[in-house]
Amino acid sequence: MNKLDCQSASEIVIFGALGDLSRRKLLPALYQLEVCGLINEKSRIVGVARPAHSVEDFKSIVLESLHDFVNEMLDENILARFTARLVYQQLDMKEACAYNHLADTLSAGNSTRVYYFSTPPTIYGDICNGLNHATLISSDDRIIMEKPIGHCLASSKVINDQVARFFNENQIYRIDHYLGKETVLNLLVLRFANSLFTNNWDRNSIDHVQITVAESVGIEGRWTFYDEAGQMRDMIQSHLLQILSLLAMEPPADLSASSIRAEKLKAVKALSPINRTNVKEKTVRGQYTDGFLNGVAVPSYLNEEGANTNSKTETFVAIKAEIDNWRWSGVPFYLRTGKRMPAKHSEIVVHFKAQPHNIFKDSYSELPSNKLTIRLQPDEGVELQMMNKIPGIASQMNIQENKLDLSFNDTYQDQRVIDAYERLMLEVLNGNQSLFVSRDEVEAAWTWADSIIDAWQATNEAPKPYAAGSWGPVSSISLIARDDRQWVE
Ligand code: BG6
């Protein structure tokens, strides 16, 4: 039994508290938990960063962030309660001796400490060393690590090893914020609370699956980081594989972290390798050129601020992924993600198999197959495309394709939209690891991604151009058209 639940006190220590992630996501998420009364009254939030600031300065920065990034009116009473929890510690995070100051700041009591590493992963090891030096680690403490965990399998192992010297796996919460999104969580409910889908979720009923995560943004001033990562490391290795694993995993025995994580791991491990022999037929890399978004001209990737004009980094990836197991043999999962696509739009489309025989030829020469669309964002919802008779007296049976549409906005109008970080922070406070990525899964994901990256490097081909504001390079259409299928747009 974990010592900490939302009823007991904790010290939430954010390393990198003045950074973008902390200001945009973490502090607003904690504020919302405060609004919901989910933070124990004795808990404190300790901001750690390099600049020298007084606690009053820190409170002003936090207030400004809440005004900027909380999408609703702030409540003065709740704000007062929230800011009273704030503490600031100036720290050179690479300097082990400096952590003695942090020890002076943290309570000596028996609060459980939750350390959020919102810093570059290269200093995770330094932070662990410093905490250990100042005897700030006990078996009840938890750490939250942001992605990317490494740049490849080898570098992720180095980071995981550094952390594992001081923390056990059951204390480590590796964030992939997609796992905190309501619509991604709903995949569990859709699959395992509806026998209609549970019983038709395999190669016998499903023809193929498409997963699209399109973004209209470019690289948002993050050129140096992004150019080393590219869309493969930034999105596929993490977010898209998380979605894929939830879609493809075997039913877990229950909702416990061990059951869910074990099944997700098996799904990722069953991904068919893509390597130098098959990379050309299974993948497409693209890079955006100049174009227009909503009528506004936007520069190419190579003309973004700070760009290296020779870069061959991909900003778009399409992959035909296959899962070598009993359930999915022969069912492709087409993945597609890119920057500067026409809209922010993420969805999963499950294409069911066609009917074996058509008795409605007079009305429809080729019956379209059923499609289940799961709209992840925006306009969250689930939609099922099916055939229906057009009412009428005609003796001929006229039919058409219609949809059952469950829009979450319409159905849950009174519910506030919960940000992924709120959910994930709460799960850490509750000691529930089911929405966090295990070390084994991170490593399995890197193993699969590394092989693709290696194959791309071996071919040394430049990514295919696509105009900003389009759906990606033409070859991404051919990738799926070769199988007589097409992307849903
Ligand atoms: C991040 C990536 O993890 O996810 C970004 O580093 C990307 O490049 C972002 O834009 C997308 O997240 P969301 O929640 O806006 O879909």
mmCIF file of C-alpha atoms in Angstrom, residues 72-407:
data_model
loop_
_atom_site.group_PDB
_atom_site.id
_atom_site.type_symbol
_atom_site.label_atom_id
_atom_site.label_comp_id
_atom_site.label_asym_id
_atom_site.label_seq_id
_atom_site.Cartn_x
_atom_site.Cartn_y
_atom_site.Cartn_z
ATOM 1 C CA GLU A 72 -11.164 29.955 -17.061
ATOM 2 C CA MET A 73 -11.607 32.667 -14.458
ATOM 3 C CA LEU A 74 -9.261 32.217 -11.537
ATOM 4 C CA ASP A 75 -10.909 32.063 -8.135
ATOM 5 C CA GLU A 76 -9.285 34.426 -5.622
ATOM 6 C CA ASN A 77 -9.793 32.110 -2.631
ATOM 7 C CA ILE A 78 -8.412 29.118 -4.415
ATOM 8 C CA LEU A 79 -5.503 31.176 -5.701
ATOM 9 C CA ALA A 80 -4.700 32.276 -2.182
ATOM 10 C CA ARG A 81 -4.728 28.659 -0.990
ATOM 11 C CA PHE A 82 -2.594 27.597 -3.936
ATOM 12 C CA THR A 83 0.039 30.307 -3.685
ATOM 13 C CA ALA A 84 0.368 29.700 0.053
ATOM 14 C CA ARG A 85 1.800 26.287 -0.853
ATOM 15 C CA LEU A 86 4.534 27.690 -3.069
ATOM 16 C CA VAL A 87 8.169 27.613 -2.072
ATOM 17 C CA TYR A 88 11.188 28.458 -4.247
ATOM 18 C CA GLN A 89 14.690 27.025 -4.144
ATOM 19 C CA GLN A 90 17.478 28.446 -6.289
ATOM 20 C CA LEU A 91 19.778 25.577 -7.279
ATOM 21 C CA ASP A 92 22.582 24.670 -9.637
ATOM 22 C CA MET A 93 21.095 21.271 -10.475
ATOM 23 C CA LYS A 94 24.443 19.860 -11.609
ATOM 24 C CA GLU A 95 26.137 20.601 -8.283
ATOM 25 C CA ALA A 96 25.611 17.790 -5.753
ATOM 26 C CA CYS A 97 26.607 19.855 -2.693
ATOM 27 C CA ALA A 98 23.988 22.486 -3.528
ATOM 28 C CA TYR A 99 21.246 19.964 -2.758
ATOM 29 C CA ASN A 100 21.916 20.476 0.954
ATOM 30 C CA HIS A 101 20.086 23.793 0.534
ATOM 31 C CA LEU A 102 17.155 21.945 -0.934
ATOM 32 C CA ALA A 103 17.228 19.618 2.075
ATOM 33 C CA ASP A 104 16.940 22.683 4.315
ATOM 34 C CA THR A 105 13.918 23.848 2.335
ATOM 35 C CA LEU A 106 12.040 20.545 2.294
ATOM 36 C CA SER A 107 10.088 19.607 5.396
ATOM 37 C CA ALA A 108 11.693 17.198 7.773
ATOM 38 C CA GLY A 109 8.257 15.615 8.361
ATOM 39 C CA ASN A 110 6.992 12.439 6.777
ATOM 40 C CA SER A 111 5.548 13.947 3.602
ATOM 41 C CA THR A 112 6.187 11.885 0.543
ATOM 42 C CA ARG A 113 8.313 13.688 -2.000
ATOM 43 C CA VAL A 114 7.322 13.763 -5.635
ATOM 44 C CA TYR A 115 10.176 14.988 -7.826
ATOM 45 C CA TYR A 116 9.211 16.226 -11.276
ATOM 46 C CA PHE A 117 12.168 16.298 -13.686
ATOM 47 C CA SER A 118 11.058 19.025 -16.073
ATOM 48 C CA THR A 119 14.592 19.526 -17.364
ATOM 49 C CA PRO A 120 16.628 18.146 -20.260
ATOM 50 C CA PRO A 121 17.147 14.397 -19.688
ATOM 51 C CA THR A 122 20.907 14.927 -19.770
ATOM 52 C CA ILE A 123 20.780 16.180 -16.190
ATOM 53 C CA TYR A 124 18.418 13.548 -14.734
ATOM 54 C CA GLY A 125 21.478 11.682 -13.453
ATOM 55 C CA ASP A 126 22.870 14.845 -11.810
ATOM 56 C CA ILE A 127 19.567 15.476 -10.068
ATOM 57 C CA CYS A 128 19.489 11.917 -8.730
ATOM 58 C CA ASN A 129 23.088 12.231 -7.510
ATOM 59 C CA GLY A 130 22.314 15.516 -5.803
ATOM 60 C CA LEU A 131 19.203 14.152 -4.090
ATOM 61 C CA ASN A 132 21.163 11.153 -2.908
ATOM 62 C CA HIS A 133 24.013 13.355 -1.685
ATOM 63 C CA ALA A 134 21.605 15.322 0.490
ATOM 64 C CA THR A 135 19.829 12.097 1.612
ATOM 65 C CA LEU A 136 16.619 13.258 0.006
ATOM 66 C CA ILE A 137 15.515 9.860 -1.288
ATOM 67 C CA SER A 138 13.383 7.400 0.598
ATOM 68 C CA SER A 139 11.545 4.348 -0.683
ATOM 69 C CA ASP A 140 8.208 6.215 -0.653
ATOM 70 C CA ASP A 141 9.402 9.037 -2.902
ATOM 71 C CA ARG A 142 8.479 9.219 -6.556
ATOM 72 C CA ILE A 143 10.002 10.777 -9.613
ATOM 73 C CA ILE A 144 8.313 11.890 -12.797
ATOM 74 C CA MET A 145 10.424 11.919 -15.936
ATOM 75 C CA GLU A 146 9.490 13.796 -19.090
ATOM 76 C CA LYS A 147 10.075 12.437 -22.539
ATOM 77 C CA PRO A 148 12.276 12.096 -24.490
ATOM 78 C CA ILE A 149 14.004 9.409 -22.445
ATOM 79 C CA GLY A 150 17.109 9.354 -24.606
ATOM 80 C CA HIS A 151 17.702 9.671 -28.278
ATOM 81 C CA CYS A 152 17.971 5.962 -29.041
ATOM 82 C CA LEU A 153 17.979 2.670 -27.146
ATOM 83 C CA ALA A 154 21.566 3.066 -25.895
ATOM 84 C CA SER A 155 21.103 6.611 -24.569
ATOM 85 C CA SER A 156 17.772 5.726 -22.969
ATOM 86 C CA LYS A 157 19.500 2.871 -21.140
ATOM 87 C CA VAL A 158 22.127 5.278 -19.824
ATOM 88 C CA ILE A 159 19.428 7.590 -18.431
ATOM 89 C CA ASN A 160 17.341 4.749 -17.028
ATOM 90 C CA ASP A 161 20.441 3.225 -15.404
ATOM 91 C CA GLN A 162 21.425 6.539 -13.830
ATOM 92 C CA VAL A 163 17.987 6.883 -12.293
ATOM 93 C CA ALA A 164 17.717 3.204 -11.336
ATOM 94 C CA ARG A 165 20.778 3.540 -9.082
ATOM 95 C CA PHE A 166 18.614 5.533 -6.684
ATOM 96 C CA PHE A 167 14.969 4.764 -7.461
ATOM 97 C CA ASN A 168 13.166 1.473 -7.933
ATOM 98 C CA GLU A 169 10.992 0.986 -11.007
ATOM 99 C CA ASN A 170 7.856 1.290 -8.852
ATOM 100 C CA GLN A 171 8.938 4.825 -7.904
ATOM 101 C CA ILE A 172 9.502 5.996 -11.492
ATOM 102 C CA TYR A 173 6.704 7.628 -13.504
ATOM 103 C CA ARG A 174 7.694 8.124 -17.159
ATOM 104 C CA ILE A 175 5.295 10.582 -18.724
ATOM 105 C CA ASP A 176 3.800 10.334 -22.142
ATOM 106 C CA HIS A 177 1.121 12.986 -21.917
ATOM 107 C CA TYR A 178 -1.018 11.237 -24.553
ATOM 108 C CA LEU A 179 -1.819 8.615 -21.907
ATOM 109 C CA GLY A 180 -3.498 11.329 -19.844
ATOM 110 C CA LYS A 181 -5.809 12.484 -22.634
ATOM 111 C CA GLU A 182 -9.445 11.593 -22.004
ATOM 112 C CA THR A 183 -9.927 10.232 -25.505
ATOM 113 C CA VAL A 184 -6.850 8.025 -25.283
ATOM 114 C CA LEU A 185 -8.013 6.678 -21.913
ATOM 115 C CA ASN A 186 -11.398 6.082 -23.439
ATOM 116 C CA LEU A 187 -9.806 3.496 -25.749
ATOM 117 C CA LEU A 188 -9.794 1.138 -22.769
ATOM 118 C CA VAL A 189 -13.496 1.688 -22.198
ATOM 119 C CA LEU A 190 -14.406 1.469 -25.848
ATOM 120 C CA ARG A 191 -12.569 -1.801 -26.264
ATOM 121 C CA PHE A 192 -13.251 -3.525 -22.975
ATOM 122 C CA ALA A 193 -16.665 -2.250 -21.901
ATOM 123 C CA ASN A 194 -18.445 -2.886 -25.204
ATOM 124 C CA SER A 195 -18.831 -6.470 -26.298
ATOM 125 C CA LEU A 196 -19.612 -5.276 -29.819
ATOM 126 C CA PHE A 197 -16.005 -4.166 -30.141
ATOM 127 C CA THR A 198 -14.338 -6.612 -27.750
ATOM 128 C CA ASN A 199 -15.621 -9.491 -29.858
ATOM 129 C CA ASN A 200 -14.725 -7.988 -33.211
ATOM 130 C CA TRP A 201 -11.310 -6.610 -32.455
ATOM 131 C CA ASP A 202 -9.009 -8.814 -34.461
ATOM 132 C CA ARG A 203 -7.940 -10.019 -37.866
ATOM 133 C CA ASN A 204 -11.252 -11.777 -38.453
ATOM 134 C CA SER A 205 -13.228 -8.536 -38.370
ATOM 135 C CA ILE A 206 -10.769 -5.713 -38.981
ATOM 136 C CA ASP A 207 -9.219 -4.961 -42.354
ATOM 137 C CA HIS A 208 -6.801 -2.244 -41.263
ATOM 138 C CA VAL A 209 -6.371 0.669 -38.877
ATOM 139 C CA GLN A 210 -5.260 4.242 -39.585
ATOM 140 C CA ILE A 211 -3.795 6.482 -36.907
ATOM 141 C CA THR A 212 -3.283 10.122 -37.863
ATOM 142 C CA VAL A 213 -1.782 12.719 -35.544
ATOM 143 C CA ALA A 214 -1.577 15.887 -37.600
ATOM 144 C CA GLU A 215 -0.414 19.239 -36.294
ATOM 145 C CA SER A 216 -0.685 22.603 -37.992
ATOM 146 C CA VAL A 217 2.138 24.110 -35.929
ATOM 147 C CA GLY A 218 5.697 24.124 -37.191
ATOM 148 C CA ILE A 219 8.547 23.664 -34.773
ATOM 149 C CA GLU A 220 7.690 26.683 -32.621
ATOM 150 C CA GLY A 221 11.148 28.087 -32.009
ATOM 151 C CA ARG A 222 12.509 24.678 -30.926
ATOM 152 C CA TRP A 223 14.788 24.225 -33.932
ATOM 153 C CA THR A 224 17.835 22.841 -32.141
ATOM 154 C CA PHE A 225 15.888 20.314 -30.103
ATOM 155 C CA TYR A 226 13.612 19.333 -32.946
ATOM 156 C CA ASP A 227 16.277 19.039 -35.605
ATOM 157 C CA GLU A 228 18.085 16.406 -33.540
ATOM 158 C CA ALA A 229 14.892 14.523 -32.849
ATOM 159 C CA GLY A 230 12.693 14.717 -35.945
ATOM 160 C CA GLN A 231 9.121 13.482 -36.084
ATOM 161 C CA MET A 232 10.136 9.871 -35.606
ATOM 162 C CA ARG A 233 11.656 10.385 -32.174
ATOM 163 C CA ASP A 234 9.399 13.274 -31.173
ATOM 164 C CA MET A 235 6.037 11.687 -31.999
ATOM 165 C CA ILE A 236 6.150 8.120 -33.326
ATOM 166 C CA GLN A 237 8.457 6.535 -30.760
ATOM 167 C CA SER A 238 6.294 7.960 -28.001
ATOM 168 C CA HIS A 239 2.763 9.195 -28.647
ATOM 169 C CA LEU A 240 1.808 7.117 -31.691
ATOM 170 C CA LEU A 241 3.219 3.910 -30.233
ATOM 171 C CA GLN A 242 1.267 4.566 -27.043
ATOM 172 C CA ILE A 243 -1.947 4.873 -29.018
ATOM 173 C CA LEU A 244 -1.040 1.799 -31.049
ATOM 174 C CA SER A 245 -0.270 -0.288 -27.978
ATOM 175 C CA LEU A 246 -3.616 0.557 -26.344
ATOM 176 C CA LEU A 247 -5.423 -0.310 -29.550
ATOM 177 C CA ALA A 248 -3.588 -3.537 -30.156
ATOM 178 C CA MET A 249 -2.919 -4.996 -26.711
ATOM 179 C CA GLU A 250 -4.618 -8.121 -25.419
ATOM 180 C CA PRO A 251 -7.322 -7.531 -22.794
ATOM 181 C CA PRO A 252 -5.634 -6.881 -19.443
ATOM 182 C CA ALA A 253 -6.977 -8.919 -16.517
ATOM 183 C CA ASP A 254 -7.838 -5.708 -14.674
ATOM 184 C CA LEU A 255 -6.941 -2.022 -14.610
ATOM 185 C CA SER A 256 -3.857 -2.439 -12.452
ATOM 186 C CA ALA A 257 -0.582 -0.977 -13.632
ATOM 187 C CA SER A 258 1.052 -4.381 -13.842
ATOM 188 C CA SER A 259 -1.725 -5.844 -16.013
ATOM 189 C CA ILE A 260 -1.976 -2.904 -18.404
ATOM 190 C CA ARG A 261 1.755 -2.366 -18.730
ATOM 191 C CA ALA A 262 2.430 -6.056 -19.347
ATOM 192 C CA GLU A 263 -0.081 -6.171 -22.218
ATOM 193 C CA LYS A 264 1.118 -2.930 -23.801
ATOM 194 C CA LEU A 265 4.681 -4.186 -23.695
ATOM 195 C CA LYS A 266 3.743 -7.404 -25.477
ATOM 196 C CA ALA A 267 2.067 -5.408 -28.260
ATOM 197 C CA VAL A 268 5.099 -3.169 -28.818
ATOM 198 C CA LYS A 269 7.429 -6.161 -28.752
ATOM 199 C CA ALA A 270 5.308 -7.887 -31.393
ATOM 200 C CA LEU A 271 5.787 -5.038 -33.896
ATOM 201 C CA SER A 272 7.299 -6.426 -37.034
ATOM 202 C CA PRO A 273 10.811 -5.006 -37.513
ATOM 203 C CA ILE A 274 11.332 -2.440 -40.242
ATOM 204 C CA ASN A 275 14.936 -2.397 -41.367
ATOM 205 C CA ARG A 276 17.249 -1.767 -44.300
ATOM 206 C CA THR A 277 15.571 -4.477 -46.364
ATOM 207 C CA ASN A 278 11.997 -3.209 -46.165
ATOM 208 C CA VAL A 279 12.191 0.435 -45.082
ATOM 209 C CA LYS A 280 11.405 1.832 -48.528
ATOM 210 C CA GLU A 281 8.166 -0.046 -48.911
ATOM 211 C CA LYS A 282 7.000 0.520 -45.310
ATOM 212 C CA THR A 283 7.890 4.119 -44.513
ATOM 213 C CA VAL A 284 7.858 7.647 -45.914
ATOM 214 C CA ARG A 285 9.739 10.605 -44.472
ATOM 215 C CA GLY A 286 8.816 14.145 -45.416
ATOM 216 C CA GLN A 287 9.934 17.699 -44.738
ATOM 217 C CA TYR A 288 7.722 20.742 -45.241
ATOM 218 C CA THR A 289 8.465 23.400 -47.794
ATOM 219 C CA ASP A 290 6.909 26.881 -48.020
ATOM 220 C CA GLY A 291 3.162 26.891 -48.063
ATOM 221 C CA PHE A 292 -0.047 28.358 -46.694
ATOM 222 C CA LEU A 293 -2.012 27.647 -43.561
ATOM 223 C CA ASN A 294 -5.462 29.188 -43.339
ATOM 224 C CA GLY A 295 -4.475 31.500 -46.152
ATOM 225 C CA VAL A 296 -1.327 32.732 -44.403
ATOM 226 C CA ALA A 297 2.091 32.093 -45.963
ATOM 227 C CA VAL A 298 4.418 30.061 -43.725
ATOM 228 C CA PRO A 299 8.122 29.344 -44.279
ATOM 229 C CA SER A 300 9.649 25.992 -45.072
ATOM 230 C CA TYR A 301 11.343 23.971 -42.342
ATOM 231 C CA LEU A 302 14.724 25.030 -43.702
ATOM 232 C CA ASN A 303 13.738 28.681 -43.444
ATOM 233 C CA GLU A 304 12.540 28.518 -39.857
ATOM 234 C CA GLU A 305 14.364 30.713 -37.381
ATOM 235 C CA GLY A 306 17.812 29.314 -36.562
ATOM 236 C CA ALA A 307 17.615 26.626 -39.249
ATOM 237 C CA ASN A 308 20.536 24.741 -40.724
ATOM 238 C CA THR A 309 19.662 24.822 -44.388
ATOM 239 C CA ASN A 310 21.210 21.402 -45.073
ATOM 240 C CA SER A 311 19.094 19.580 -42.551
ATOM 241 C CA LYS A 312 17.614 16.249 -43.612
ATOM 242 C CA THR A 313 15.460 15.940 -40.518
ATOM 243 C CA GLU A 314 11.940 14.694 -41.162
ATOM 244 C CA THR A 315 8.893 16.696 -40.095
ATOM 245 C CA PHE A 316 6.473 14.049 -41.392
ATOM 246 C CA VAL A 317 6.437 10.273 -41.127
ATOM 247 C CA ALA A 318 4.066 7.651 -42.494
ATOM 248 C CA ILE A 319 4.564 4.000 -41.626
ATOM 249 C CA LYS A 320 2.864 0.755 -42.433
ATOM 250 C CA ALA A 321 3.271 -1.024 -39.119
ATOM 251 C CA GLU A 322 2.424 -4.678 -38.633
ATOM 252 C CA ILE A 323 2.025 -6.716 -35.507
ATOM 253 C CA ASP A 324 3.238 -10.276 -35.616
ATOM 254 C CA ASN A 325 0.842 -12.088 -33.360
ATOM 255 C CA TRP A 326 -2.298 -14.231 -33.504
ATOM 256 C CA ARG A 327 -4.714 -11.336 -33.173
ATOM 257 C CA TRP A 328 -3.253 -8.983 -35.752
ATOM 258 C CA SER A 329 -1.466 -11.057 -38.345
ATOM 259 C CA GLY A 330 -2.207 -9.493 -41.761
ATOM 260 C CA VAL A 331 -3.820 -6.313 -40.373
ATOM 261 C CA PRO A 332 -1.729 -3.217 -41.161
ATOM 262 C CA PHE A 333 -1.717 -0.218 -38.841
ATOM 263 C CA TYR A 334 -0.961 2.826 -40.988
ATOM 264 C CA LEU A 335 0.579 5.604 -38.892
ATOM 265 C CA ARG A 336 0.875 9.178 -40.100
ATOM 266 C CA THR A 337 2.064 12.264 -38.277
ATOM 267 C CA GLY A 338 3.509 15.592 -39.311
ATOM 268 C CA LYS A 339 4.035 19.249 -38.582
ATOM 269 C CA ARG A 340 2.476 21.990 -40.700
ATOM 270 C CA MET A 341 -0.383 19.841 -41.862
ATOM 271 C CA PRO A 342 -3.687 21.545 -42.705
ATOM 272 C CA ALA A 343 -5.154 21.327 -39.195
ATOM 273 C CA LYS A 344 -4.569 19.994 -35.710
ATOM 274 C CA HIS A 345 -6.391 16.777 -36.075
ATOM 275 C CA SER A 346 -5.811 13.404 -34.436
ATOM 276 C CA GLU A 347 -7.939 10.394 -35.055
ATOM 277 C CA ILE A 348 -7.996 6.645 -35.302
ATOM 278 C CA VAL A 349 -10.043 4.986 -38.015
ATOM 279 C CA VAL A 350 -10.715 1.282 -37.661
ATOM 280 C CA HIS A 351 -11.821 -0.172 -40.995
ATOM 281 C CA PHE A 352 -13.837 -3.335 -40.605
ATOM 282 C CA LYS A 353 -13.841 -6.021 -43.266
ATOM 283 C CA ALA A 354 -16.211 -5.803 -46.191
ATOM 284 C CA GLN A 355 -19.302 -8.000 -46.344
ATOM 285 C CA PRO A 356 -18.488 -11.235 -48.176
ATOM 286 C CA HIS A 357 -21.565 -10.952 -50.416
ATOM 287 C CA ASN A 358 -23.697 -8.007 -51.542
ATOM 288 C CA ILE A 359 -27.471 -8.384 -51.874
ATOM 289 C CA PHE A 360 -27.997 -4.631 -52.414
ATOM 290 C CA LYS A 361 -26.246 -4.362 -55.772
ATOM 291 C CA ASP A 362 -29.144 -2.408 -57.266
ATOM 292 C CA SER A 363 -28.490 0.412 -54.843
ATOM 293 C CA TYR A 364 -24.789 0.015 -54.099
ATOM 294 C CA SER A 365 -22.498 -1.912 -56.388
ATOM 295 C CA GLU A 366 -19.800 -2.123 -53.740
ATOM 296 C CA LEU A 367 -20.910 -1.977 -50.141
ATOM 297 C CA PRO A 368 -18.637 0.287 -48.094
ATOM 298 C CA SER A 369 -17.315 -1.451 -44.997
ATOM 299 C CA ASN A 370 -18.093 -0.202 -41.495
ATOM 300 C CA LYS A 371 -15.668 2.315 -40.076
ATOM 301 C CA LEU A 372 -15.182 3.245 -36.454
ATOM 302 C CA THR A 373 -13.626 6.697 -36.106
ATOM 303 C CA ILE A 374 -12.228 7.726 -32.753
ATOM 304 C CA ARG A 375 -11.658 11.482 -32.765
ATOM 305 C CA LEU A 376 -8.832 12.081 -30.312
ATOM 306 C CA GLN A 377 -8.646 15.859 -30.742
ATOM 307 C CA PRO A 378 -10.233 18.300 -31.350
ATOM 308 C CA ASP A 379 -14.007 17.700 -31.472
ATOM 309 C CA GLU A 380 -13.512 14.586 -29.376
ATOM 310 C CA GLY A 381 -15.892 11.738 -30.007
ATOM 311 C CA VAL A 382 -16.613 8.354 -31.512
ATOM 312 C CA GLU A 383 -18.384 7.763 -34.772
ATOM 313 C CA LEU A 384 -19.536 4.559 -36.430
ATOM 314 C CA GLN A 385 -20.220 4.513 -40.141
ATOM 315 C CA MET A 386 -22.846 2.059 -41.198
ATOM 316 C CA MET A 387 -25.330 1.347 -43.955
ATOM 317 C CA ASN A 388 -28.952 2.321 -43.577
ATOM 318 C CA LYS A 389 -32.141 2.068 -45.656
ATOM 319 C CA ILE A 390 -33.375 5.345 -47.060
ATOM 320 C CA PRO A 391 -37.029 5.454 -46.039
ATOM 321 C CA GLY A 392 -39.413 5.362 -49.002
ATOM 322 C CA ILE A 393 -41.989 3.367 -50.885
ATOM 323 C CA ALA A 394 -39.791 2.464 -53.839
ATOM 324 C CA SER A 395 -39.715 -1.279 -54.386
ATOM 325 C CA GLN A 396 -35.981 -1.148 -54.855
ATOM 326 C CA MET A 397 -34.111 -1.154 -51.527
ATOM 327 C CA ASN A 398 -32.279 2.188 -51.512
ATOM 328 C CA ILE A 399 -29.510 2.337 -48.967
ATOM 329 C CA GLN A 400 -26.901 4.851 -47.935
ATOM 330 C CA GLU A 401 -23.969 5.263 -45.618
ATOM 331 C CA ASN A 402 -24.792 7.113 -42.366
ATOM 332 C CA LYS A 403 -23.066 7.582 -39.076
ATOM 333 C CA LEU A 404 -23.799 7.207 -35.415
ATOM 334 C CA ASP A 405 -21.981 10.125 -33.866
ATOM 335 C CA LEU A 406 -21.173 10.410 -30.167
ATOM 336 C CA SER A 407 -19.763 13.863 -29.671
#
